Short mmCIF file of C-alpha atoms in Angstrom, two decimals:
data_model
loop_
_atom_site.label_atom_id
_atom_site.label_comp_id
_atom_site.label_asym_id
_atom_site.label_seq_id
_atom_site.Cartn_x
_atom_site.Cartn_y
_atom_site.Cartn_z
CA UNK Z 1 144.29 164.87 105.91
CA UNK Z 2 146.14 162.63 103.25
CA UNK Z 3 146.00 159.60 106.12
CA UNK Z 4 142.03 160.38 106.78
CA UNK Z 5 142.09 160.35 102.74
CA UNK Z 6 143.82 156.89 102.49
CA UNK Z 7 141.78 155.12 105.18
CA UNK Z 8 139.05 155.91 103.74
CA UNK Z 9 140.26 154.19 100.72
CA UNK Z 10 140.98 151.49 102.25
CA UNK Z 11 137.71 151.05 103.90
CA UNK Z 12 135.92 151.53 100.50
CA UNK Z 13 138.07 148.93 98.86
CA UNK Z 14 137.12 146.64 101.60
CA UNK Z 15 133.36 147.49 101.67
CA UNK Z 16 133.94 146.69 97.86
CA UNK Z 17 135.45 143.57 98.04
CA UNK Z 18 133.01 142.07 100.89
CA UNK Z 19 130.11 143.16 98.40
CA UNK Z 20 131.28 141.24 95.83
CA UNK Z 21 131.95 138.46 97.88
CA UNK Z 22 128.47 138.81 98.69
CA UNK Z 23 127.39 138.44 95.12
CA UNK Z 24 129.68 135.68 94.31
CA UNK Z 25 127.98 133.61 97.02
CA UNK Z 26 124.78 134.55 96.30
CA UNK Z 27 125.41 133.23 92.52
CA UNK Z 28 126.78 130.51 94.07
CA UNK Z 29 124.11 129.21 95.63
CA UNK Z 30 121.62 130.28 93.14
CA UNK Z 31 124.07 127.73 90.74
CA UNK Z 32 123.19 124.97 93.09
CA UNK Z 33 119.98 125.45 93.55
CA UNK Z 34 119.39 125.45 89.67
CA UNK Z 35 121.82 122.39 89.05
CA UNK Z 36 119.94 120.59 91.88
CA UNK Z 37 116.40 121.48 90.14
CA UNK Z 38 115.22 122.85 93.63
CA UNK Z 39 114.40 126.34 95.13
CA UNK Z 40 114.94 126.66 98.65
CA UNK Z 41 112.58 128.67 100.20
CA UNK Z 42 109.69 126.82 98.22
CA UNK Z 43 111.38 123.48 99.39
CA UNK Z 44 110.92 125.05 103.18
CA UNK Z 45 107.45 126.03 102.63
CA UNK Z 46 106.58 122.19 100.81
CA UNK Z 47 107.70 120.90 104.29
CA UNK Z 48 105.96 123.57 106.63
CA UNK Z 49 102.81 122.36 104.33
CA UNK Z 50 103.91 118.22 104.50
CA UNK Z 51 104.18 119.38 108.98
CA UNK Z 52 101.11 121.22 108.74
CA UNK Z 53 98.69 118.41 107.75
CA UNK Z 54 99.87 115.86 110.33
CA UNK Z 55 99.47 119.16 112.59
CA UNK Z 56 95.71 119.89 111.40
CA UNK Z 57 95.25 116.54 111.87
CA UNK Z 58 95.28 116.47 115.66
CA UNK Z 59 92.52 118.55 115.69
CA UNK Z 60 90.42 115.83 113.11
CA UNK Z 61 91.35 112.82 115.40
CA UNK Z 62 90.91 114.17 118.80
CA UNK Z 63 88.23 116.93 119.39
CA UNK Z 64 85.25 114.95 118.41
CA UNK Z 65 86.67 112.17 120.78
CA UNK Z 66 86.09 114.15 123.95
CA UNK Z 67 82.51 114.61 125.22
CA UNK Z 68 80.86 117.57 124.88
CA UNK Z 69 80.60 118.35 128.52
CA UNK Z 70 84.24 118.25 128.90
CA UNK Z 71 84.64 120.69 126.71
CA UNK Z 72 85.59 124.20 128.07
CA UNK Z 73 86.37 127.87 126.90
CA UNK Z 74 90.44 126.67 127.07
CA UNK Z 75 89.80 123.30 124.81
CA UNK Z 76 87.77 125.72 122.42
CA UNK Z 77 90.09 127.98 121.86
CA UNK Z 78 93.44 125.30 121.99
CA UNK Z 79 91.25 124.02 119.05
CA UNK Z 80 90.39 126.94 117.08
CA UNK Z 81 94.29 128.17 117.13
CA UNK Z 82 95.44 124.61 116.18
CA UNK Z 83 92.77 125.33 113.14
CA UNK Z 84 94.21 128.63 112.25
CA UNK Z 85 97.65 127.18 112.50
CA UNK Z 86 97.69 124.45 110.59
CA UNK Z 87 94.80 124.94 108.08
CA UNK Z 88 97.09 126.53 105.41
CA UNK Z 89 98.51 122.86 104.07
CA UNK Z 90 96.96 122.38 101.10
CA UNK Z 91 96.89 125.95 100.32
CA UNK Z 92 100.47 126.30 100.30
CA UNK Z 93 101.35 123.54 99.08
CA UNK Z 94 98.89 124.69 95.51
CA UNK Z 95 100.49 128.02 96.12
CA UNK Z 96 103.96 126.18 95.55
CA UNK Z 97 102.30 124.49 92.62
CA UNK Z 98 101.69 127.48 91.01
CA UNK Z 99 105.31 129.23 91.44
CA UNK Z 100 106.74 125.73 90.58
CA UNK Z 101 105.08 124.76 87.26
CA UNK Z 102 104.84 128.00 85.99
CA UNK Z 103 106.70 127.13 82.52
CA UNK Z 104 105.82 123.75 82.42
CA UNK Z 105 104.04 122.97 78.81
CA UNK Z 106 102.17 119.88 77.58
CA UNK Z 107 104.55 117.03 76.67
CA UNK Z 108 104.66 113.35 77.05
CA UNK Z 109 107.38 113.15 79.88
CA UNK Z 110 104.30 114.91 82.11
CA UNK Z 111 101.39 112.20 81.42
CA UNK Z 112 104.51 109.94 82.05
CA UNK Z 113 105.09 111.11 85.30
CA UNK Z 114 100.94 111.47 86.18
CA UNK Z 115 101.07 107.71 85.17
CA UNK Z 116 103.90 106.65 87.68
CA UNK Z 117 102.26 109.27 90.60
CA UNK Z 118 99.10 107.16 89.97
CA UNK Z 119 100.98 103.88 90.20
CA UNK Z 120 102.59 105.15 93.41
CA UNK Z 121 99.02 106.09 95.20
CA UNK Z 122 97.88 102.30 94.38
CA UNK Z 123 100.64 100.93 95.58
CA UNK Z 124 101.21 102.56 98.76
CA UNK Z 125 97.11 102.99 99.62
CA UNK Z 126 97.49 98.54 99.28
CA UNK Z 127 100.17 97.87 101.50
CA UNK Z 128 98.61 100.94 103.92
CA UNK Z 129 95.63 99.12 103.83
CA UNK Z 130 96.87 96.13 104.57
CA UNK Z 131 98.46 97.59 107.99
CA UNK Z 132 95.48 98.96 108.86
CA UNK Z 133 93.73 95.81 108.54
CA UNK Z 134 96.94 94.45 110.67
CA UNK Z 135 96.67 97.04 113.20
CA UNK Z 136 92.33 95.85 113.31
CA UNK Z 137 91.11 99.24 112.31
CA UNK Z 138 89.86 98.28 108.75
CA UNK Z 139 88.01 94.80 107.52
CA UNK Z 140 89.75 92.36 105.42
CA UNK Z 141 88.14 92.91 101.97
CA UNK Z 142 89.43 91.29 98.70
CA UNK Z 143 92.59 92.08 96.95
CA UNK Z 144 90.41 92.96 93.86
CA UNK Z 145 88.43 95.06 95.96
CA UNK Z 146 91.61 96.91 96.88
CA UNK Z 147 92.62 97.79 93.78
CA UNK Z 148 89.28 98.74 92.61
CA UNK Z 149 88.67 101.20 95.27
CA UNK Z 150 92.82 102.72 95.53
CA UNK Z 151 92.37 103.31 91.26
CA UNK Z 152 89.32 105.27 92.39
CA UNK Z 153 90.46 107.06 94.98
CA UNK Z 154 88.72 105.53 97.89
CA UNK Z 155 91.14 103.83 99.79
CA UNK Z 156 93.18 105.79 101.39
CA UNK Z 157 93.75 109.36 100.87
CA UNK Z 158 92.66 110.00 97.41
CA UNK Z 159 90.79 113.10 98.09
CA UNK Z 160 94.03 115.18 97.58
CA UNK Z 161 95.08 112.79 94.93
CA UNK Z 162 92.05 113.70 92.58
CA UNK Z 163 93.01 117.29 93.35
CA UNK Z 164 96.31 116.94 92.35
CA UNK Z 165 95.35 114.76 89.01
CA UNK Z 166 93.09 117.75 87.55
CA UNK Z 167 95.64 120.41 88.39
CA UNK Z 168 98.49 119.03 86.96
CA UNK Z 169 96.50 118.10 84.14
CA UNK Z 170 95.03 121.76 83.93
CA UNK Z 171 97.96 123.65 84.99
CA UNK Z 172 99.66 123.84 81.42
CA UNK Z 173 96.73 125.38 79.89
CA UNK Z 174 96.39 127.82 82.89
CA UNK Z 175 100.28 128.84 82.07
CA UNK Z 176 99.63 129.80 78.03
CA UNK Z 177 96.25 131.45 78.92
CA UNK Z 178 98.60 133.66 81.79
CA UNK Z 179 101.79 133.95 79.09
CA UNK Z 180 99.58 135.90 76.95
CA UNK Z 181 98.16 138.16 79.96
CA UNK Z 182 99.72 141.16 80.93
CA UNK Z 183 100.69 142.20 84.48
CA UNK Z 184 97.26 143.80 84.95
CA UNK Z 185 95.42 141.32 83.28
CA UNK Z 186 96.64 139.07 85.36
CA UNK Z 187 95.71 140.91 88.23
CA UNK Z 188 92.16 141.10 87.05
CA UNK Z 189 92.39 137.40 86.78
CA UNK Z 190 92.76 136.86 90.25
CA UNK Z 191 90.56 139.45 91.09
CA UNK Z 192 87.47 137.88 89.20
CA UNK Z 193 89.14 134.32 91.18
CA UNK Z 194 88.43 135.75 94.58
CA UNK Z 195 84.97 137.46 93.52
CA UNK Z 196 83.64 134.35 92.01
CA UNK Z 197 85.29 131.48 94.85
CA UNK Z 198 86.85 133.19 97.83
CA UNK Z 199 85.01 135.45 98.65
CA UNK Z 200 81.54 133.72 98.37
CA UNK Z 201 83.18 130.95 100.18
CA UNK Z 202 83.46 133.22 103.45
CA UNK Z 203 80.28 135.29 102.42
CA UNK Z 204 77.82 132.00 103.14
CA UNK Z 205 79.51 130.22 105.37
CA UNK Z 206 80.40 133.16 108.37
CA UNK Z 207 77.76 133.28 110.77
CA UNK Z 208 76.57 137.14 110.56
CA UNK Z 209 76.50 137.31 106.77
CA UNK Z 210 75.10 134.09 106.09
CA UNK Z 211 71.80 134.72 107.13
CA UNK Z 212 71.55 138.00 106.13
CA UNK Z 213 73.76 137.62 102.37
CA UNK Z 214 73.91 135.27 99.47
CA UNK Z 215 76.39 135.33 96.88
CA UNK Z 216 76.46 132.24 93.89
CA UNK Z 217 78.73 129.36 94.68
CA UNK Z 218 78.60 127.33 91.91
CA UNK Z 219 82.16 127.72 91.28
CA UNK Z 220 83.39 127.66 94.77
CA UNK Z 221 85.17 124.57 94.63
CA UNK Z 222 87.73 125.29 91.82
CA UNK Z 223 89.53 127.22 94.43
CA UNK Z 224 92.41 125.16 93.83
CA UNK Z 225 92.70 127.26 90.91
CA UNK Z 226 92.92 130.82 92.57
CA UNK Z 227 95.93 129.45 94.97
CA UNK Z 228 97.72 128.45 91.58
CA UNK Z 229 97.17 131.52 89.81
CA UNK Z 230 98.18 133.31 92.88
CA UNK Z 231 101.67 131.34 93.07
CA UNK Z 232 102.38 131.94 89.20
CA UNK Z 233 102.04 135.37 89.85
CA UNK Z 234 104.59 135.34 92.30
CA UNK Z 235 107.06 133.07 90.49
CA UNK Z 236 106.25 135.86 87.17
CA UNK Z 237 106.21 139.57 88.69
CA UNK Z 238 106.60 139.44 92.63
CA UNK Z 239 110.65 141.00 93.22
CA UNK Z 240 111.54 139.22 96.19
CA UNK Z 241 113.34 142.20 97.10
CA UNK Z 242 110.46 144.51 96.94
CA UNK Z 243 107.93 142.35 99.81
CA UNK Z 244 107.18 144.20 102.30
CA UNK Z 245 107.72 141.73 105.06
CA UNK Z 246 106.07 144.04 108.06
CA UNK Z 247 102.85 144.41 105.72
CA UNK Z 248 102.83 140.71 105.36
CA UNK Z 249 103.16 139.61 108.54
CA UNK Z 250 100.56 141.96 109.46
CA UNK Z 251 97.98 140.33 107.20
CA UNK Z 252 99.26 137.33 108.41
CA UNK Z 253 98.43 137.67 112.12
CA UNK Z 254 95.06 139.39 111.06
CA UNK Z 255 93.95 136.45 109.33
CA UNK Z 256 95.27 134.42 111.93
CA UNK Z 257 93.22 136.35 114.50
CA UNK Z 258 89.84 136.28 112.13
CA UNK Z 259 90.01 132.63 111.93
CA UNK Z 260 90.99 131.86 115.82
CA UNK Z 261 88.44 134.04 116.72
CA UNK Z 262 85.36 132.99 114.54
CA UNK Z 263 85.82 129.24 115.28
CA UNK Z 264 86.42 130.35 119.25
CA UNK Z 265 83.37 132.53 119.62
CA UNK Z 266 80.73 129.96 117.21
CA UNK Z 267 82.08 126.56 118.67
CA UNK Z 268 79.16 124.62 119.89
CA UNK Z 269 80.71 122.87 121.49
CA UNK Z 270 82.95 121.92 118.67
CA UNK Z 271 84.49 123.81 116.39
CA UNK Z 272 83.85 124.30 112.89
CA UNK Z 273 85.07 125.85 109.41
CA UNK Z 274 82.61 128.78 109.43
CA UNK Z 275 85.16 131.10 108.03
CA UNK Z 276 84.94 129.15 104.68
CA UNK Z 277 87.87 126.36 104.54
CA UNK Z 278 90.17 126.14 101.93
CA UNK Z 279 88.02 128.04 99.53
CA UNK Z 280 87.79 131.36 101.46
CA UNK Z 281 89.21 134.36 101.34
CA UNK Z 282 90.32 134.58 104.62
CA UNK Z 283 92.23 131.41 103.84
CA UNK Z 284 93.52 132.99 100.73
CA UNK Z 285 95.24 136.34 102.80
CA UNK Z 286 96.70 133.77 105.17
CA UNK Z 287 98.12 130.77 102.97
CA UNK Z 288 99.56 133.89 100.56
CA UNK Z 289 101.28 136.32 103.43
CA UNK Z 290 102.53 133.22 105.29
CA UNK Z 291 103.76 132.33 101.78
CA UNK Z 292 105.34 135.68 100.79
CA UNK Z 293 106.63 135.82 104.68
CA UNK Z 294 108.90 132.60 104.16
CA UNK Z 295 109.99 133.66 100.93
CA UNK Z 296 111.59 136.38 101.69
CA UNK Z 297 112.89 135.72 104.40
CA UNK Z 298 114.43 132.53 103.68
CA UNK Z 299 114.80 133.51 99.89
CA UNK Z 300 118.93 132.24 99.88
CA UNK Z 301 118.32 129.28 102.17
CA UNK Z 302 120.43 125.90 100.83
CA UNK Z 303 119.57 122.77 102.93
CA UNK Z 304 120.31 119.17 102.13
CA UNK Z 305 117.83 118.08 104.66
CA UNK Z 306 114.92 120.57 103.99
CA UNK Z 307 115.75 119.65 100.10
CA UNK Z 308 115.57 115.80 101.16
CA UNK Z 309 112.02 115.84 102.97
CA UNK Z 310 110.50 118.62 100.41
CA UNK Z 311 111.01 115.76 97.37
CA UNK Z 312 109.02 113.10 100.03
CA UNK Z 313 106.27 115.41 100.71
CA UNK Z 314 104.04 113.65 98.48
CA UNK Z 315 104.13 109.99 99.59
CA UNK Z 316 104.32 111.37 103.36
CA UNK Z 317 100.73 113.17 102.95
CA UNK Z 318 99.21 110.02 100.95
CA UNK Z 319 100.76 108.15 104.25
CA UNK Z 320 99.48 110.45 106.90
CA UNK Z 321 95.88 109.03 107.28
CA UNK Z 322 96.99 105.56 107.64
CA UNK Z 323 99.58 106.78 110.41
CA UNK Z 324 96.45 108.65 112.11
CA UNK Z 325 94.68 106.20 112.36
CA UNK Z 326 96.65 103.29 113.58
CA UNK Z 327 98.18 105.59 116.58
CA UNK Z 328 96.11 107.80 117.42
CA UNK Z 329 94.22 105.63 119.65
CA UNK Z 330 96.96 103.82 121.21
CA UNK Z 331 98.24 107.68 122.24
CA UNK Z 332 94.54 108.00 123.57
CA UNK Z 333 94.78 104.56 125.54
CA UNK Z 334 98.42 105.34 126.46
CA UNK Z 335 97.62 109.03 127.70
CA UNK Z 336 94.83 108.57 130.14
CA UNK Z 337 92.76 111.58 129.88
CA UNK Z 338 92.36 114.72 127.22
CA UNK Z 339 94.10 116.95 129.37
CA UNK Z 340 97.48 114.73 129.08
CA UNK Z 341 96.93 114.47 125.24
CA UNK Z 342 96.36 117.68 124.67
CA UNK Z 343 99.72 118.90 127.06
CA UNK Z 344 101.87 116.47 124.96
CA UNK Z 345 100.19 117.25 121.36
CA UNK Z 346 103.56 118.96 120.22
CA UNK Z 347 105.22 115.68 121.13
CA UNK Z 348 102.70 113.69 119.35
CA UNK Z 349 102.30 115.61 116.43
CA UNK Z 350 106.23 115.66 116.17
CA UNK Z 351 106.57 112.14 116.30
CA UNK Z 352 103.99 111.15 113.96
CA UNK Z 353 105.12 113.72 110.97
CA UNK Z 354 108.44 111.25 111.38
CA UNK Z 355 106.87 108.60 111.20
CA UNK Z 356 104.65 109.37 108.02
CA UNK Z 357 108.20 110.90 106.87
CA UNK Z 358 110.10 107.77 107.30
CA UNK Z 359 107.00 105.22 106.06
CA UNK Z 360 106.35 107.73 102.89
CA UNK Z 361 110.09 107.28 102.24
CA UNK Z 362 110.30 103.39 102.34
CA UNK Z 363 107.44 102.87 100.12
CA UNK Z 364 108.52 105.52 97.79
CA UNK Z 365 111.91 104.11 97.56
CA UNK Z 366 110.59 100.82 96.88
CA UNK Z 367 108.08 101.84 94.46
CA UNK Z 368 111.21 103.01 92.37
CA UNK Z 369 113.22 99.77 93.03
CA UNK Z 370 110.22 97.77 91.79
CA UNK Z 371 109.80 100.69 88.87
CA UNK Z 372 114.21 100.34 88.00
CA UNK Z 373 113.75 96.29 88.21
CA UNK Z 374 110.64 96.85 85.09
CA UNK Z 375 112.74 98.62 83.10
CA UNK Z 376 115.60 96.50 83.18
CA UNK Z 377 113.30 93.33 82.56
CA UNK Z 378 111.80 95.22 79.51
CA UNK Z 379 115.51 96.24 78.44
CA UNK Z 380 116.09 92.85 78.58
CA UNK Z 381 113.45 91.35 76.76
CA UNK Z 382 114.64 94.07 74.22
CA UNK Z 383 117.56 93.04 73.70
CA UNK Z 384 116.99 89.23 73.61
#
């Protein structure tokens, strides 16, 4: 009895100490996550978004390419899945927005850093222009012409840009009107979100309501807004502990199937967005359980690498359309036939998202050797 009596001890002692141990690492990498200014899981999901667009993309560059009587039920539906896939992108990364600048306030060091994002669109949509005009996909126009149209958005890419302008802008305000909200307030918030954008967005655009329904949409496209909400709300109440990881992944694969199956079953003979794009509610339950999913799971997950491309994310997306556009074709030129591209799409799609990675990263790295060199001139002329 007094041997049973020790052992057990002994095991509790040991069960003790590997707990602890437990702890101590978990700390430990929660230290270097904080030193490092990065959050691992969100870094994941930043590059599952960055894979995701060159991934949509296939879809955008090759479907309308094929004629329409080549098209059969098994190109439909490759299609509509690559859709439901992939579509989540933006979403997540404005989800990741939200959880990330949840604190942030209004200060100077912020319209600092819009400034030097906006010098870093101009200067990589010029010298991606200037490829493409290399490559003979895009007429020479004028170097003022250039500039004009990449400070406007309309070079390369700016679509996303704009978005990203007004949020960031925006996003401080959002964050003291949600610090003095409680819990349920907050809820409501989103609530009136999805009743005024989401779910109007799917409402008039699905084929069996739209015809028979009508809700007001006149406020449809500041869903941007309802994905940032939705990640503050995470990053402020959601106990990472307490997801329910079988209920997400449920809602997950529901969404998944709504979507695969709505732009399967209305193709004609190509599909199309008719369960409401980024806007929708549908889009919504899938961007925010795929979210949730990744978060939990990977909640203590410390990688160099996945750190590395999360902080290029940026410069790869403003990169990607340039990318698409000079290869694509060559793949469709060097792949004789739709079948073949579409059997090696995972290869393609693979090998583009490194490229984009790799070109995002050059430019961006030389945009901040060009930015250190300013600086020291200007310290210079200081000092003299």
């Amino acid at each position: 009895m007094y041997t049973d009596s020790a052992t057990v001890a002994a095991s509790l002692r040991l069960e003790i100490k590997a707990l602890t141990l437990r702890k101590l690492m978990k700390k430990q990498r929660s230290f270097w996550m904080k030193k490092n200014n990065r959050i691992g899981s969100i870094d994941l999901i930043k590059v599952i978004a960055s894979f995701s667009v060159t991934a949509v993309h296939f879809r955008n560059r090759v479907e309308r390419q094929i004629p329409e009587v080549l098209i059969g039920n098994k190109i439909k539906l490759f299609f509509s899945t690559n859709y439901a896939l992939f579509i989540l992108a933006v979403p997540l990364f404005l989800l990741a927005s939200g959880y990330l600048s949840t604190y942030s306030k209004p200060s100077k060091k912020r319209y600092y850093n819009l400034v030097k994002i906006y010098g870093m669109y101009i200067f990589i949509a010029l010298i991606s222009y200037h490829v493409m005009i290399y490559a003979g996909i895009r007429e020479p126009i004028s170097f003022l012409s250039m500039i004009y149209r990449a400070m406007k958005f309309d070079l390369i890419s700016g679509w996303y840009i704009e978005l990203y302008f007004g949020l960031y802008l925006l996003s401080p305000y959002f964050n003291i009107i949600m610090d003095h909200l409680t819990k349920d307030e907050t809820k409501h918030f989103i609530l009136v979100l999805l009743f005024t954008i989401s779910i109007p967005s799917l409402i008039n655009r699905f084929p069996i309501t739209s015809t028979r329904i009508w809700f007001p949409n006149f406020y449809v496209s500041m869903y941007p807004f309802v994905y940032y909400v939705i990640g503050s709300y995470i990053r402020r109440y959601v106990n990472v502990e307490n997801i329910n990881l079988k209920k997400q992944i449920l809602v997950y694969l529901l969404s998944l199937a709504f979507i695969i199956g709505t732009l399967y079953r209305y193709a004609n003979p190509y599909t199309k967005s008719l369960e409401g794009y980024y806007q929708s509610i549908v889009n919504v339950t899938l961007a925010t359980s795929f979210f949730l999913i990744i978060y939990k799971k990977f909640q203590n997950i410390s990688s160099k690498t996945i750190s590395f491309i999360s902080k290029y994310t940026l410069s790869t997306y403003i990169v990607s359309l340039p990318i698409d556009r000079v290869f694509y074709p060559r793949f469709a030129n060097l792949f004789q036939g739709y079948e073949n591209l579409l059997f090696v799409s995972p290869l393609i799609v693979l090998l583009l998202y490194i490229l984009a990675l790799v070109y995002g990263w050059i430019l961006y790295n030389i945009f901040e050797l060009i930015l250190k060199s300013l600086k020291n001139v200007r310290y210079i002329l200081k000092s003299n």
